[in-house]
Every structure is written in C-alpha cells, then in structure tokens.
Coordinates of N, CA and C in Angstrom, one line a residue:
X1 N 0.8 -1.2 0.0 CA 0.0 0.0 0.0 C 0.9 1.2 0.0
X2 N 1.2 1.8 1.2 CA 2.0 3.0 1.2 C 3.4 2.8 1.6
X3 N 3.9 1.6 1.3 CA 5.3 1.3 1.7 C 6.3 2.0 0.9
X4 N 7.3 2.5 1.5 CA 8.3 3.3 0.8 C 9.4 2.4 0.1
X5 N 9.6 1.2 0.7 CA 10.7 0.3 0.1 C 10.3 -1.1 0.4
X6 N 10.9 -2.0 -0.4 CA 10.7 -3.4 -0.2 C 12.1 -4.1 -0.3
X7 N 12.4 -5.1 0.5 CA 13.6 -5.8 0.4 C 13.3 -7.2 -0.2
X8 N 13.9 -7.5 -1.3 CA 13.7 -8.7 -2.0 C 14.9 -9.7 -1.9
X9 N 14.6 -10.9 -1.3 CA 15.6 -11.9 -1.2 C 15.4 -12.9 -2.3
X10 N 16.5 -13.3 -2.9 CA 16.5 -14.4 -3.9 C 17.0 -15.7 -3.2
X11 N 16.2 -16.7 -3.3 CA 16.6 -18.0 -2.7 C 18.0 -18.5 -3.2
X12 N 18.4 -18.1 -4.4 CA 19.6 -18.5 -5.0 C 20.8 -17.8 -4.5
X13 N 20.6 -16.7 -3.8 CA 21.7 -15.9 -3.2 C 22.4 -16.7 -2.1
X14 N 23.7 -16.4 -2.0 CA 24.4 -17.0 -0.9 C 24.1 -16.2 0.4
X15 N 24.5 -16.7 1.6 CA 24.2 -16.0 2.8 C 24.9 -14.7 2.8
X16 N 26.1 -14.6 2.2 CA 26.9 -13.4 2.1 C 26.2 -12.4 1.2
X17 N 25.6 -12.8 0.1 CA 24.9 -11.9 -0.8 C 23.7 -11.4 -0.1
X18 N 22.9 -12.2 0.6 CA 21.8 -11.8 1.4 C 22.1 -10.8 2.4
X19 N 23.2 -11.0 3.2 CA 23.6 -10.1 4.2 C 24.0 -8.8 3.6
X20 N 24.7 -8.8 2.5 CA 25.1 -7.6 1.8 C 23.9 -6.8 1.3
X21 N 22.9 -7.4 0.7 CA 21.7 -6.8 0.3 C 21.0 -6.1 1.5
X22 N 20.9 -6.9 2.6 CA 20.2 -6.3 3.7 C 20.9 -5.1 4.3
X23 N 22.3 -5.2 4.4 CA 23.1 -4.1 5.0 C 22.9 -2.9 4.1
X24 N 22.9 -3.1 2.8 CA 22.7 -1.9 1.8 C 21.4 -1.3 2.0
X25 N 20.3 -2.2 2.1 CA 19.0 -1.7 2.3 C 18.9 -0.9 3.6
X26 N 19.4 -1.4 4.7 CA 19.4 -0.7 6.0 C 20.1 0.6 5.9
X27 N 21.2 0.7 5.2 CA 21.9 1.9 5.0 C 21.1 2.9 4.2
X28 N 20.5 2.5 3.2 CA 19.8 3.4 2.3 C 18.4 3.7 2.7
X29 N 17.8 3.0 3.7 CA 16.4 3.2 4.1 C 16.2 3.4 5.6
X30 N 17.2 4.0 6.2 CA 17.1 4.3 7.7 C 15.8 5.0 8.0
X31 N 15.3 5.9 7.2 CA 14.1 6.6 7.5 C 12.9 5.8 7.4
X32 N 12.9 4.7 6.6 CA 11.8 3.8 6.4 C 11.5 2.9 7.6
X33 N 12.6 2.6 8.4 CA 12.5 1.7 9.5 C 11.7 2.5 10.6
X34 N 10.6 1.9 11.0 CA 9.8 2.6 12.0 C 8.9 3.7 11.5
X35 N 8.9 3.8 10.2 CA 8.0 4.8 9.5 C 6.6 4.3 9.6
X36 N 5.7 5.2 9.8 CA 4.3 4.9 9.9 C 3.7 4.2 8.6
X37 N 4.4 4.5 7.5 CA 3.9 3.9 6.2 C 4.3 2.4 6.1
X38 N 5.2 2.0 7.0 CA 5.7 0.6 7.0 C 4.9 -0.1 8.1
X39 N 4.0 -1.1 7.7 CA 3.2 -1.7 8.7 C 4.0 -2.6 9.7
X40 N 3.6 -2.7 10.9 CA 4.2 -3.6 11.8 C 3.5 -5.0 11.7
X41 N 3.9 -6.0 12.5 CA 3.4 -7.3 12.3 C 1.9 -7.4 12.5
X42 N 1.4 -6.7 13.5 CA -0.1 -6.7 13.7 C -0.9 -6.1 12.6
X43 N -0.4 -5.0 12.1 CA -1.0 -4.4 10.9 C -1.0 -5.3 9.7
X44 N 0.2 -5.9 9.5 CA 0.3 -6.8 8.3 C -0.7 -8.0 8.4
X45 N -0.8 -8.6 9.6 CA -1.8 -9.7 9.8 C -3.2 -9.2 9.5
X46 N -3.6 -8.0 10.0 CA -4.9 -7.5 9.8 C -5.1 -7.3 8.3
X47 N -4.1 -6.7 7.6 CA -4.2 -6.5 6.1 C -4.4 -7.8 5.4
X48 N -3.6 -8.8 5.8 CA -3.7 -10.1 5.1 C -5.1 -10.8 5.4
X49 N -5.6 -10.6 6.6 CA -6.9 -11.2 7.0 C -8.0 -10.6 6.2
X50 N -7.9 -9.2 6.0 CA -8.9 -8.5 5.3 C -8.9 -8.8 3.8
X51 N -7.7 -8.9 3.2 CA -7.6 -8.9 1.7 C -7.4 -10.3 1.1
X52 N -7.1 -11.3 1.9 CA -6.9 -12.6 1.3 C -8.0 -13.5 1.6
X53 N -9.1 -13.0 2.2 CA -10.3 -13.8 2.3 C -10.2 -14.8 3.3

C-alpha cells in the first residue's frame, strides 16, 4: 500500500549476498524503518486477513 521500500531476497543468493543486500537496504532506508507507512506485524496480519479472504 503506502510502503516506501521493499527488500527482495532471492533464494539462489548465498548467505553473504543476502547479508550484503540487507546491509545496503538498511543503510539506504534508515528513514523507512519505524516509519508509519511501513506496517508492523499486527497491521500486516490485519491487512492479510482482510484482503486474502
């Protein structure tokens, strides 16, 4: 919905590649962490319950 960024993990990536992607994402998206536009776990469950039937 109103999310500012998304982290995509590829199952073919090595652990090192995944860690690097995540570190880069954290560095580039510090403002998105804790942002009201990024849903927390409870909001995500409610969204899924409502929209996945």
